[in-house]
Amino acid sequence: MCGIVGYIGTQEAYPILIKGLHRLEYRGYDSAGIALINGKGTLSVYKEKGKVSALEASVAESDTSGTIGIAHTRWATHGEPNATNAHPHYSQSKNLALVHNGIIENYKSLRTMLEKNGITFCSDTDTEVLVQLVEYMQHSHNCDLFTAVQLALKNVIGAYAIAIIEKTHPDRLVCARKGSPLIIGVGKSDNGRAEFYLGSDATPIVEYTKQVIYLNDEEIASMDRSGKLEITNLSNVKQTPQLVTLQLDLDQLEKGGFPHFMLKEIWEQPNALRTCIRGRLNVVEKDVLLSGIIDHKEKFLNCKRIIICACGTSWHSALIGKYFIEEACQLPVEVEYASEFRYRNPVIHPDDVVIAVSQSGETADTLAAIQLAKEHGAFLYGICNVIGSSIARATDSGTYLHVGPEIGVASTKAFTGQVITLCLLGLAIAKEKKTLSDEMFHMLVDELQQIPDKMQWTLENNKHIDQFAQMFTYCKNFIYLGRGYNYPVALEGALKLKEISYIHAEGYPAAEMKHGPIALVDEEMPVVVIAPKRGMYDKVVSNIQEIKSRKGKIISVVTKGDSVVRGMSDYSFVIPDTRDCYVPLLAVIPLQLLSYYVAVAKGRNVDQPRNLAKSVTVE
Ligand code: M6R
């Protein structure tokens, strides 16, 4: 939530910052702003409500020269999304400009203290408190910017990633983080000196350098135009930066000919999942190799239960993981909304394994949930997509999805990547615990290997959804139903539709309908039923009958060759046959396409739906 970009070096900063903001726009798009110090030592701040393109248009005639600058794209938390509340914020003297990602919890008391000391505020934001506090520290302690930031942050409660520049010292960019991500890119300018890039993630940096430093919590960095980089903690103890090489390519951040990132990411799923299982699933030896498990085998063999913490789509994949692990490993698994878990005094034992599932690896609630589990001595395992993310670094072990960057706000390939990773994890534990027969284990390994090809088939055979989706743009509500492994798919299908088309949708276990929700069904109500010819097929057929007799419109996801449910349905999407436990990996695809095409038909901004941001770094 909120994206930060920064640059100091010998190049013009503006094009780097604007391009960076475009790359980070998925993190928030309520407003955007930029601060630059030009060659004459003028510090200019430009900001605009709305998207980065609005900012670009508004500065078209302005002086955007300068080789140092910071920029921000905002997802509003405090104060309405207007230009005044947009970042960067000036300090009172206009000598400092600061951008911030996170929430300052004690901003009210800090603001009162600063106001008592004669400081006047221009905005309603918690962020302005930070920049005023830093300047107040500079004046009251007669110290430089770096020390003032240290002093200021000692008084701050909350989460932050900040970048700050100073008019009177245009050769230095200072940044700090706690709870919100910040990455420093180390490049080389023409004269061979280091130049520095800053980003909330690697996407604004990778075009210029692959050498990065992930700032740790409570670290402050000063980047000097001469190439000097200094990092300390809040107590001024020097920290040794670790240079890491990014595993990210620029073309992964482009739409590649697709109209939206979401559609590109839906179509990427077969290949993304091939990459995810590569080297981990060995069909020849019939083996599953997850180094994160192998290295900590005892933890998984000795634990009495697994707790999975996640939010949103990741929570849905976690639920599928629960069903799989419980079935394959005979091990109890609890799935928790991280936001609830962290505040309700849950029982956590030192012999619990707590798994965090998160695409971004930055979700504030999920991060806090595992921090709580750590305090109770549990073993922490992370399933993240973003390499080097906070959750990946806070856990004892883990597995990356390796599905490539997901940029569309609606999660698609991360969902299937998470499901398949949880299946791999379940298989790896089952193998160690010997809870599956060899025959069953081999069969599950073989079938998992087939899934990317079956996904490809599903995509190719459901292209018609674009024409079909038009018919549903008038709908105000949708119901999604599934049983067993497909209940979480129903939840996921409903979430996808809600978040990008803004049509109200609910997912239910199919048999729960008669306990209340069936009262909603009439001839206006589309009911999407996931009805593969597997497991509880007959029961689902009965559930469809119940809806049909109330005149609901049935949209079904059926197994290739099934004419019964097809015959009962108004519309059907076909998927290939697979084991029950892997059906979600295929059944979710038509639901992703359905929500995508309904949203497009309604003229929605699919990649950047209203009120949302990709990475929820505030609670
Ligand atoms: O990065 P995470 O997986 O931790 O994010 C969790 C949710 O915020 C995320 O899945 C959200 O629900 C998506 N917008 C769903 O498409």
XYZ file of C-alpha atoms and ligand atoms in Angstrom:
635
model
C 0.000 0.000 0.000
C 1.539 3.239 -1.193
C 4.627 3.090 -3.331
C 7.882 4.937 -2.792
C 10.540 5.659 -5.405
C 13.773 7.583 -4.942
C 16.901 8.394 -6.891
C 20.227 10.121 -6.300
C 23.055 10.100 -8.850
C 24.076 11.834 -12.026
C 21.044 11.125 -14.236
C 17.912 13.247 -14.439
C 15.739 11.928 -11.610
C 12.296 12.801 -13.002
C 11.990 10.131 -15.742
C 13.280 7.460 -13.343
C 10.828 8.502 -10.650
C 7.805 8.711 -12.968
C 8.535 5.345 -14.542
C 8.987 3.919 -11.063
C 5.651 5.346 -9.956
C 3.931 3.705 -12.922
C 5.455 0.387 -11.921
C 4.345 0.833 -8.323
C 0.899 2.163 -9.130
C -0.642 -1.212 -8.309
C 0.158 -0.395 -4.650
C -2.199 2.581 -4.564
C -3.639 5.111 -6.959
C -5.485 7.731 -4.917
C -2.862 10.385 -5.573
C 0.728 10.760 -6.719
C 3.512 13.224 -6.066
C 7.149 13.976 -6.635
C 9.844 16.134 -5.009
C 12.987 17.234 -6.853
C 15.945 19.444 -6.055
C 17.209 21.162 -9.185
C 20.728 22.380 -10.011
C 19.989 25.788 -8.479
C 19.096 24.214 -5.154
C 15.332 24.696 -5.443
C 13.222 22.011 -3.803
C 9.949 21.613 -5.711
C 7.033 19.417 -4.758
C 4.380 18.512 -7.322
C 1.356 16.429 -6.429
C -1.991 15.551 -7.894
C -5.135 13.651 -6.954
C -5.634 10.418 -8.912
C -3.241 8.459 -11.031
C 0.386 9.004 -11.957
C -0.720 10.096 -15.440
C -2.599 13.016 -13.836
C 0.601 14.044 -12.081
C 2.555 13.797 -15.338
C 0.029 15.972 -17.133
C 0.067 18.586 -14.398
C 3.876 18.948 -14.339
C 4.256 18.995 -18.113
C 5.142 22.709 -18.123
C 7.097 22.737 -14.851
C 10.797 22.534 -14.097
C 11.419 18.868 -13.428
C 15.189 19.000 -13.638
C 17.405 17.627 -10.896
C 19.446 14.563 -10.113
C 17.888 13.828 -6.739
C 14.242 13.181 -5.991
C 11.603 11.154 -4.221
C 8.144 10.153 -5.385
C 5.031 8.492 -4.051
C 1.799 6.866 -5.158
C -0.775 6.816 -2.392
C -3.464 4.551 -1.006
C -5.141 6.878 1.467
C -5.331 5.950 5.146
C -5.478 9.319 6.951
C -7.173 12.224 5.228
C -9.163 12.109 2.010
C -7.375 11.406 -1.253
C -6.772 14.939 -2.518
C -3.709 16.900 -3.618
C -3.183 18.452 -0.167
C -2.961 15.084 1.511
C -0.854 13.616 -1.294
C 2.853 13.017 -0.634
C 5.566 14.360 -0.608
C 4.985 16.641 2.351
C 7.102 19.671 3.086
C 8.373 20.567 6.513
C 7.303 23.969 7.822
C 10.383 25.778 6.452
C 10.058 23.871 3.168
C 13.642 22.728 3.596
C 12.610 19.062 3.782
C 10.297 16.889 1.692
C 9.233 13.412 2.765
C 7.247 10.454 1.420
C 5.862 7.721 3.650
C 4.265 4.314 3.441
C 2.632 2.965 6.607
C 0.667 4.362 9.536
C 1.937 6.487 12.417
C -0.231 5.367 15.317
C 0.728 8.137 17.767
C 0.459 10.891 15.192
C -2.194 12.783 17.171
C -0.054 13.224 20.280
C 2.991 14.076 18.156
C 0.978 16.625 16.201
C -0.307 18.229 19.422
C 3.260 18.465 20.747
C 4.513 20.005 17.504
C 1.607 22.461 17.308
C 2.362 23.560 20.873
C 5.860 24.294 19.601
C 4.542 26.627 16.938
C 4.425 24.260 13.965
C 1.528 24.703 11.560
C 0.180 21.758 9.569
C -1.132 21.904 6.020
C -2.682 18.413 5.682
C -4.727 15.879 7.648
C -2.134 13.138 7.234
C -0.086 11.231 9.768
C 2.818 11.608 7.340
C 3.127 15.344 7.721
C 3.801 14.738 11.429
C 6.933 12.816 10.433
C 8.484 15.529 8.308
C 7.638 18.228 10.864
C 9.082 16.070 13.644
C 12.326 15.524 11.745
C 12.733 19.255 11.187
C 11.831 19.940 14.811
C 14.598 17.516 15.874
C 17.076 19.174 13.517
C 16.382 22.541 15.089
C 16.070 21.469 18.709
C 19.195 19.254 18.629
C 21.122 21.294 16.093
C 21.930 18.110 14.175
C 22.102 16.891 10.594
C 19.268 15.185 8.743
C 20.446 11.637 9.420
C 20.626 12.157 13.191
C 17.327 14.048 13.166
C 15.629 11.119 11.427
C 17.066 8.741 14.036
C 15.821 10.947 16.876
C 12.418 11.459 15.312
C 11.816 7.785 14.646
C 12.611 6.900 18.255
C 9.432 8.809 19.149
C 7.265 7.193 16.529
C 4.874 4.300 17.106
C 3.655 2.565 13.984
C 4.835 1.328 10.633
C 6.830 3.294 8.144
C 8.990 3.311 5.094
C 10.163 6.859 4.469
C 12.396 8.740 2.080
C 13.445 12.307 2.738
C 15.465 14.980 0.935
C 16.819 18.313 2.119
C 17.059 21.491 0.072
C 20.207 22.720 1.816
C 21.957 19.340 1.366
C 21.021 18.215 -2.147
C 23.715 15.529 -2.187
C 22.022 13.159 0.222
C 18.893 11.023 0.328
C 17.873 9.500 3.652
C 15.437 6.631 4.106
C 14.264 4.328 6.877
C 11.900 1.446 7.425
C 9.903 -0.350 10.063
C 7.138 -2.715 9.069
C 6.874 -1.406 5.483
C 9.256 -2.570 2.776
C 12.064 -0.524 1.271
C 14.765 -1.635 -1.134
C 17.919 0.251 -2.124
C 19.266 -0.370 -5.611
C 22.982 0.186 -6.057
C 23.915 1.167 -9.608
C 26.943 2.743 -11.278
C 26.854 6.136 -12.910
C 29.021 7.154 -15.885
C 31.850 8.327 -13.689
C 31.984 4.909 -12.027
C 30.517 6.138 -8.753
C 27.583 4.415 -7.135
C 24.163 5.876 -7.765
C 21.235 4.858 -5.636
C 17.671 3.920 -6.380
C 14.928 3.405 -3.864
C 11.735 1.407 -4.203
C 8.953 -0.109 -2.134
C 9.732 -3.188 -4.159
C 12.201 -4.098 -6.858
C 9.987 -3.160 -9.819
C 11.142 0.479 -10.167
C 14.773 -0.557 -9.711
C 15.347 -3.624 -11.876
C 15.602 -1.634 -15.113
C 18.722 0.111 -13.792
C 20.449 -2.370 -11.512
C 20.010 -5.862 -10.129
C 22.179 -5.193 -7.085
C 19.938 -4.390 -4.150
C 19.896 -4.112 -0.388
C 16.757 -4.999 1.546
C 16.563 -2.552 4.413
C 15.678 -4.207 7.728
C 13.238 -2.914 10.311
C 14.471 0.084 12.289
C 17.329 0.716 9.898
C 18.131 4.167 8.526
C 20.184 4.642 5.385
C 21.949 7.676 4.022
C 22.859 7.634 0.328
C 25.393 10.144 -0.828
C 25.925 11.405 -4.354
C 29.633 10.624 -3.953
C 28.675 6.932 -3.686
C 28.786 6.632 0.093
C 26.128 4.492 1.731
C 25.718 4.432 5.478
C 23.218 2.290 7.358
C 22.605 2.365 11.117
C 19.843 1.259 13.416
C 17.814 3.697 15.513
C 20.494 3.585 18.217
C 23.130 4.685 15.702
C 24.854 1.282 15.603
C 26.403 0.775 12.176
C 24.851 -2.053 10.108
C 26.606 -4.009 7.381
C 24.510 -3.978 4.222
C 24.068 -7.235 2.313
C 24.061 -6.861 -1.440
C 21.631 -9.273 -3.124
C 21.174 -9.942 -6.856
C 17.572 -9.576 -8.055
C 15.988 -12.557 -9.796
C 13.632 -10.453 -11.878
C 13.489 -9.498 -15.542
C 12.018 -6.365 -17.008
C 9.720 -8.157 -19.458
C 7.989 -9.792 -16.497
C 6.760 -6.316 -15.587
C 5.198 -5.562 -18.994
C 1.757 -6.526 -20.305
C 3.280 -8.467 -23.186
C 0.494 -7.643 -25.675
C -2.395 -8.358 -23.282
C -4.855 -5.526 -22.574
C -4.486 -6.021 -18.818
C -1.998 -7.569 -16.427
C -4.807 -9.681 -14.987
C -5.504 -11.392 -18.310
C -1.796 -11.894 -18.903
C -1.436 -13.433 -15.463
C -4.432 -15.729 -15.989
C -2.867 -17.019 -19.208
C 0.556 -17.316 -17.619
C -0.691 -19.907 -15.147
C 0.332 -23.099 -16.983
C 3.910 -21.886 -17.412
C 4.047 -20.241 -14.020
C 3.023 -23.512 -12.397
C 5.551 -25.458 -14.461
C 8.218 -23.181 -13.018
C 6.746 -23.553 -9.549
C 6.991 -27.372 -9.583
C 10.267 -27.566 -11.542
C 12.947 -29.311 -9.504
C 10.437 -29.972 -6.763
C 8.307 -32.677 -8.317
C 10.214 -35.656 -9.638
C 7.918 -37.978 -11.594
C 10.715 -40.361 -12.515
C 11.790 -40.997 -8.934
C 8.259 -40.307 -7.682
C 9.526 -37.778 -5.229
C 8.787 -34.324 -3.885
C 11.760 -32.180 -2.914
C 11.083 -29.040 -0.953
C 14.322 -27.858 0.607
C 12.362 -25.781 3.136
C 10.897 -29.042 4.472
C 13.937 -31.275 4.042
C 16.079 -28.908 6.129
C 13.537 -28.843 8.939
C 12.042 -32.312 8.673
C 11.801 -32.832 12.433
C 9.644 -29.765 12.897
C 7.037 -31.181 10.538
C 7.324 -34.735 11.822
C 7.008 -33.715 15.458
C 4.386 -31.010 15.234
C 0.902 -31.764 16.526
C -0.790 -29.322 14.213
C -0.250 -26.713 11.558
C -1.779 -23.247 11.689
C -1.987 -21.324 8.422
C -2.399 -17.532 8.594
C -3.380 -15.539 5.525
C -5.732 -12.892 4.123
C -8.022 -12.625 1.098
C -7.202 -14.914 -1.786
C -4.276 -16.369 0.139
C -6.746 -17.421 2.850
C -8.748 -19.277 0.213
C -5.695 -21.164 -1.013
C -4.800 -21.900 2.617
C -8.213 -23.546 3.062
C -7.527 -25.831 0.108
C -4.118 -26.529 1.654
C -5.815 -27.508 4.899
C -8.079 -30.019 3.155
C -5.109 -31.474 1.293
C -2.697 -31.697 4.248
C -5.315 -33.137 6.585
C -6.240 -35.770 4.022
C -2.712 -36.634 2.949
C -0.836 -36.258 6.244
C -3.490 -36.940 8.877
C -2.336 -33.798 10.610
C -4.767 -31.195 11.966
C -4.547 -27.876 10.159
C -6.220 -24.652 11.281
C -6.685 -21.800 8.852
C -6.841 -18.347 10.385
C -7.584 -14.890 9.102
C -4.322 -13.228 10.097
C -6.161 -10.046 11.095
C -8.251 -11.998 13.643
C -5.515 -14.318 14.823
C -3.151 -11.517 15.781
C -5.632 -9.885 18.162
C -7.448 -12.764 19.830
C -4.946 -14.439 22.145
C -4.852 -17.701 20.215
C -3.404 -20.844 21.751
C -0.015 -21.389 20.111
C 2.347 -24.151 21.209
C 6.116 -24.270 20.656
C 5.580 -27.482 18.695
C 3.133 -25.847 16.285
C 4.178 -25.087 12.747
C 2.714 -21.753 11.675
C 2.583 -21.160 7.934
C 2.110 -17.681 6.484
C 0.698 -17.655 2.957
C 1.121 -14.330 1.167
C 1.717 -13.360 -2.436
C 3.359 -10.058 -1.556
C 5.010 -11.256 1.619
C 4.218 -7.801 2.989
C 0.636 -8.057 4.241
C 0.740 -6.283 7.603
C -1.737 -8.591 9.360
C -0.032 -11.762 8.167
C 3.344 -10.412 9.218
C 1.991 -9.514 12.660
C 0.373 -12.959 12.983
C 3.668 -14.739 12.498
C 5.447 -12.330 14.813
C 2.928 -13.343 17.476
C 3.505 -17.026 16.695
C 7.243 -16.454 16.991
C 6.807 -15.010 20.483
C 5.132 -18.307 21.429
C 8.067 -20.277 20.054
C 6.292 -21.799 17.043
C 8.246 -22.782 13.942
C 7.481 -20.325 11.138
C 7.179 -21.279 7.489
C 6.546 -18.768 4.710
C 4.854 -19.375 1.373
C 5.429 -16.132 -0.522
C 5.830 -15.035 -4.093
C 7.919 -11.897 -3.686
C 11.518 -12.827 -3.094
C 13.156 -11.100 -0.149
C 9.796 -9.881 1.164
C 9.282 -9.196 4.867
C 7.399 -12.441 5.549
C 9.951 -14.481 3.626
C 12.664 -12.971 5.779
C 10.782 -13.210 9.062
C 10.093 -16.950 8.788
C 12.415 -19.817 9.772
C 12.009 -21.566 6.466
C 9.742 -21.523 3.471
C 9.010 -21.983 -0.193
C 8.761 -19.325 -2.867
C 5.994 -19.703 -5.435
C 8.245 -18.698 -8.350
C 5.221 -17.742 -10.457
C 6.745 -14.399 -11.421
C 5.574 -10.922 -10.433
C 1.822 -10.532 -10.071
C 0.821 -6.974 -10.870
C -2.962 -7.071 -11.358
C -4.592 -6.276 -8.029
C -6.823 -9.345 -8.371
C -4.719 -12.344 -7.489
C -4.808 -15.148 -10.067
C -1.552 -16.982 -10.723
C -0.483 -16.457 -7.111
C -3.639 -18.320 -6.021
C -2.923 -21.368 -8.155
C 0.778 -21.110 -7.247
C -0.128 -21.162 -3.571
C -2.475 -24.117 -3.996
C 0.096 -26.165 -5.866
C 2.813 -25.235 -3.344
C 0.596 -26.302 -0.462
C -0.049 -29.583 -2.298
C 3.717 -30.069 -2.704
C 4.166 -29.327 0.976
C 1.438 -31.821 1.886
C 3.018 -34.469 -0.313
C 6.465 -33.814 1.151
C 5.167 -34.190 4.714
C 3.067 -37.236 3.785
C 6.148 -38.881 2.347
C 8.094 -38.339 5.553
C 5.205 -39.410 7.767
C 4.337 -42.326 5.461
C 0.658 -41.445 5.702
C -0.067 -42.293 2.058
C 0.352 -45.651 0.379
C 3.103 -45.730 -2.246
C 0.481 -46.235 -4.888
C -1.531 -43.200 -3.834
C 1.584 -41.059 -3.429
C 2.835 -41.948 -6.915
C -0.539 -41.322 -8.419
C -0.801 -37.879 -6.776
C 2.720 -36.992 -7.982
C 1.935 -38.088 -11.546
C -1.347 -36.251 -11.632
C 0.142 -33.043 -10.228
C 2.651 -33.066 -13.064
C -0.272 -33.082 -15.544
C -1.919 -30.006 -14.070
C -0.145 -27.273 -16.126
C -1.169 -29.025 -19.388
C -4.710 -29.396 -18.129
C -4.739 -25.704 -17.201
C -3.670 -24.878 -20.745
C -6.537 -26.991 -22.085
C -8.944 -25.198 -19.730
C -7.800 -21.804 -20.960
C -8.024 -22.782 -24.635
C -11.502 -24.245 -24.202
C -13.033 -21.383 -22.258
C -12.128 -18.500 -24.551
C -15.808 -17.950 -25.319
C -16.390 -16.552 -21.849
C -15.756 -13.062 -23.238
C -18.977 -13.151 -25.288
C -20.929 -14.891 -22.599
C -19.906 -12.434 -19.823
C -21.763 -9.555 -21.526
C -25.060 -11.106 -20.430
C -24.253 -10.694 -16.762
C -23.300 -7.054 -16.611
C -26.810 -6.106 -15.465
C -26.680 -8.459 -12.444
C -26.585 -7.011 -8.955
C -25.740 -10.260 -7.162
C -24.117 -13.620 -7.793
C -23.915 -16.779 -5.698
C -21.008 -19.222 -5.997
C -21.344 -22.767 -4.686
C -18.918 -25.613 -4.199
C -18.387 -28.546 -1.863
C -15.241 -30.036 -0.362
C -12.156 -28.798 -2.166
C -14.363 -26.586 -4.295
C -15.924 -24.616 -1.483
C -12.788 -22.380 -1.258
C -12.961 -22.059 -5.061
C -16.501 -20.711 -4.682
C -15.200 -18.173 -2.173
C -12.386 -17.225 -4.534
C -14.698 -16.917 -7.565
C -16.987 -14.605 -5.583
C -14.075 -12.481 -4.357
C -12.724 -12.083 -7.899
C -16.081 -10.878 -9.175
C -16.608 -8.475 -6.267
C -13.238 -6.820 -6.380
C -13.000 -6.060 -10.072
C -16.594 -5.748 -11.305
C -18.089 -4.380 -8.049
C -20.974 -6.853 -8.330
C -21.977 -8.285 -4.983
C -21.182 -11.999 -4.806
C -21.172 -14.629 -2.077
C -19.493 -17.994 -1.942
C -21.118 -20.800 0.047
C -20.693 -24.488 0.668
C -23.425 -25.794 -1.671
C -25.268 -27.690 1.055
C -25.499 -24.600 3.253
C -27.899 -22.963 0.811
C -30.962 -24.468 2.370
C -29.980 -23.029 5.757
C -30.760 -19.513 4.652
C -29.171 -18.182 1.470
C -31.555 -20.056 -0.841
C -34.129 -17.397 0.102
C -32.139 -15.066 -2.181
C -32.651 -17.217 -5.266
C -35.082 -16.095 -7.944
C -35.010 -15.853 -11.747
C -32.657 -12.860 -11.481
C -29.989 -14.694 -9.519
C -27.039 -16.289 -11.331
C -25.697 -19.214 -9.309
C -22.255 -20.479 -10.253
C -21.837 -24.105 -9.219
C -18.542 -25.980 -9.295
C -19.735 -29.474 -10.114
C -16.912 -31.765 -11.257
C -17.719 -35.420 -11.860
C -15.899 -36.455 -8.717
C -16.435 -36.952 -4.981
C -19.732 -35.358 -4.043
C -21.040 -35.095 -7.590
C -24.465 -36.586 -6.814
C -24.922 -34.320 -3.820
C -24.040 -31.262 -5.902
C -26.533 -32.382 -8.564
C -29.213 -32.345 -5.849
C -28.109 -28.863 -4.777
C -28.466 -27.710 -8.399
C -31.995 -29.152 -8.518
C -32.908 -27.161 -5.421
C -31.782 -23.953 -7.086
C -33.415 -24.751 -10.399
C -36.750 -25.320 -8.746
C -36.464 -21.745 -7.387
C -35.777 -20.539 -10.950
C -32.138 -19.568 -10.322
C -29.873 -19.391 -13.376
C -27.234 -22.111 -13.224
C -23.719 -21.477 -14.492
C -21.738 -24.642 -13.922
C -18.131 -25.738 -14.038
C -18.305 -29.337 -15.271
C -15.948 -32.138 -16.165
C -15.367 -32.743 -19.864
C -17.923 -35.322 -21.050
C -20.471 -34.675 -18.327
C -23.813 -34.118 -20.004
C -25.991 -34.374 -16.888
C -25.009 -31.142 -15.133
C -24.519 -29.499 -18.502
C -28.098 -30.360 -19.363
C -29.343 -28.841 -16.124
C -27.366 -25.630 -16.576
C -28.075 -22.412 -18.422
C -24.347 -22.077 -19.166
C -21.382 -24.359 -18.558
C -17.600 -24.155 -18.477
C -15.708 -27.369 -19.118
C -12.553 -28.546 -17.354
C -10.559 -31.780 -17.778
C -10.904 -34.540 -15.233
C -8.415 -34.654 -12.368
C -8.229 -35.873 -8.765
C -10.623 -34.131 -6.346
C -7.791 -32.373 -4.572
C -6.486 -30.787 -7.785
C -9.854 -29.698 -9.214
C -9.487 -26.179 -7.670
C -6.433 -25.574 -9.867
C -8.593 -26.018 -12.963
C -12.034 -24.924 -11.763
C -10.805 -21.498 -10.704
C -9.705 -20.625 -14.251
C -13.166 -20.128 -15.814
C -14.156 -18.182 -12.710
C -11.159 -15.876 -13.125
C -12.068 -15.386 -16.782
C -15.718 -14.796 -15.956
C -14.928 -12.049 -13.460
C -12.369 -10.526 -15.819
C -14.733 -10.337 -18.780
C -17.716 -9.148 -16.726
C -15.522 -6.360 -15.317
C -14.247 -5.432 -18.787
C -17.801 -5.404 -20.148
C -18.773 -3.075 -17.316
C -15.878 -0.771 -18.183
C -14.067 -1.293 -14.887
C -10.394 -0.634 -14.340
C -9.514 -4.292 -14.010
C -5.913 -3.960 -12.892
C -6.570 -1.146 -10.470
C -10.040 -1.573 -8.989
C -11.375 1.216 -6.805
C -10.393 1.393 -3.127
C -7.928 -1.488 -3.418
C -4.174 -1.855 -3.495
C -2.094 -4.876 -4.308
C -0.016 -5.005 -1.204
C -1.870 -4.312 2.039
C 0.908 -3.056 4.271
C -1.402 -1.352 6.754
C -3.723 -3.152 9.128
O -0.109 -10.428 -0.625
P -1.106 -11.279 0.078
O -1.303 -12.593 -0.551
O -0.788 -11.416 1.553
O -2.457 -10.475 -0.011
C -3.604 -10.909 0.643
C -4.828 -10.224 0.103
O -4.748 -8.852 0.305
C -5.030 -10.491 -1.391
O -5.082 -11.854 -1.654
C -6.332 -9.831 -1.888
O -7.432 -10.446 -1.315
C -6.385 -9.882 -3.419
N -6.734 -8.589 -3.925
C -7.377 -10.825 -3.935
O -7.432 -10.838 -5.320
